[in-house]
PDB file of C-alpha atoms in Angstrom:
ATOM      1  CA  MET A   1       4.177   8.062   2.709  1.00  0.00           C
ATOM      2  CA  THR A   2       1.428  10.603   1.027  1.00  0.00           C
ATOM      3  CA  VAL A   3      -0.024  10.099  -2.576  1.00  0.00           C
ATOM      4  CA  ARG A   4      -1.856  13.234  -4.172  1.00  0.00           C
ATOM      5  CA  TYR A   5      -3.459  12.616  -6.779  1.00  0.00           C
ATOM      6  CA  TRP A   6      -6.054  14.670  -9.270  1.00  0.00           C
ATOM      7  CA  ILE A   7     -10.186  14.146  -9.212  1.00  0.00           C
ATOM      8  CA  GLY A   8     -11.769  15.854 -12.556  1.00  0.00           C
ATOM      9  CA  MET A   9     -14.682  17.716 -11.309  1.00  0.00           C
ATOM     10  CA  ARG A  10     -16.133  18.922 -14.998  1.00  0.00           C
ATOM     11  CA  PRO A  11     -13.896  18.951 -18.404  1.00  0.00           C
ATOM     12  CA  GLY A  12     -10.564  21.239 -17.259  1.00  0.00           C
ATOM     13  CA  LEU A  13     -11.510  21.621 -13.436  1.00  0.00           C
ATOM     14  CA  GLY A  14     -10.520  19.310 -10.485  1.00  0.00           C
ATOM     15  CA  GLU A  15      -9.285  18.883  -7.338  1.00  0.00           C
ATOM     16  CA  ILE A  16      -5.693  17.339  -5.813  1.00  0.00           C
ATOM     17  CA  HIS A  17      -6.514  14.725  -3.062  1.00  0.00           C
ATOM     18  CA  GLN A  18      -3.976  13.058  -1.222  1.00  0.00           C
ATOM     19  CA  MET A  19      -3.922   9.322   0.700  1.00  0.00           C
ATOM     20  CA  TRP A  20      -1.214   7.897   2.759  1.00  0.00           C
ATOM     21  CA  GLY A  21      -0.602   4.505   2.979  1.00  0.00           C
ATOM     22  CA  VAL A  22       1.795   2.036   1.622  1.00  0.00           C
ATOM     23  CA  VAL A  23       1.730   1.083  -1.492  1.00  0.00           C
ATOM     24  CA  ARG A  24       0.405  -2.607  -2.060  1.00  0.00           C
ATOM     25  CA  ARG A  25       0.330  -3.440  -5.921  1.00  0.00           C
ATOM     26  CA  ILE A  26       0.706  -1.877  -9.091  1.00  0.00           C
ATOM     27  CA  ASP A  27      -1.208  -2.968 -11.886  1.00  0.00           C
ATOM     28  CA  PRO A  28       0.364  -2.360 -15.167  1.00  0.00           C
ATOM     29  CA  VAL A  29      -2.246  -3.928 -16.918  1.00  0.00           C
ATOM     30  CA  ARG A  30      -5.175  -1.018 -15.603  1.00  0.00           C
ATOM     31  CA  LYS A  31      -2.177   1.343 -14.812  1.00  0.00           C
ATOM     32  CA  GLN A  32      -3.185   1.522 -11.470  1.00  0.00           C
ATOM     33  CA  ALA A  33      -1.514   1.726  -7.713  1.00  0.00           C
ATOM     34  CA  LYS A  34      -3.473   0.273  -4.878  1.00  0.00           C
ATOM     35  CA  VAL A  35      -2.640   2.683  -1.605  1.00  0.00           C
ATOM     36  CA  VAL A  36      -3.948   1.177   1.948  1.00  0.00           C
ATOM     37  CA  ASN A  37      -4.131   2.610   5.247  1.00  0.00           C
ATOM     38  CA  ASN A  38      -5.790   1.714   8.454  1.00  0.00           C
ATOM     39  CA  ALA A  39      -8.615   2.837   6.952  1.00  0.00           C
ATOM     40  CA  ASP A  40      -9.525   2.759   3.575  1.00  0.00           C
ATOM     41  CA  ILE A  41      -7.918   0.860   0.492  1.00  0.00           C
ATOM     42  CA  MET A  42      -7.889   3.181  -3.023  1.00  0.00           C
ATOM     43  CA  TRP A  43      -7.359   2.165  -6.252  1.00  0.00           C
ATOM     44  CA  ILE A  44      -5.676   5.612  -8.046  1.00  0.00           C
ATOM     45  CA  ASN A  45      -4.711   6.271 -11.795  1.00  0.00           C
ATOM     46  CA  LEU A  46      -1.202   6.099 -12.162  1.00  0.00           C
ATOM     47  CA  ARG A  47      -1.862   9.254 -14.958  1.00  0.00           C
ATOM     48  CA  ASP A  48      -3.310  11.201 -11.749  1.00  0.00           C
ATOM     49  CA  ILE A  49      -0.862  11.089  -9.326  1.00  0.00           C
ATOM     50  CA  THR A  50       0.483  14.259  -9.679  1.00  0.00           C
ATOM     51  CA  ALA A  51       3.590  14.140  -6.103  1.00  0.00           C
ATOM     52  CA  VAL A  52       4.588  11.163  -3.979  1.00  0.00           C
ATOM     53  CA  ILE A  53       5.954  11.816  -0.696  1.00  0.00           C
ATOM     54  CA  GLY A  54       7.906  10.024   1.462  1.00  0.00           C
TER      55      GLY A  54
END
């Protein structure tokens, strides 16, 4: 799947990035999802996710 997420650059400004992979874990305490693919592992804040394309 592909996960698109917001990265803030300055107050009120930012970019939407995307990463493909598999969600391996969702941490309800930190409110983050762990997305893993062949090249990278990334924790993404759930509030920053803008789209999930399956």
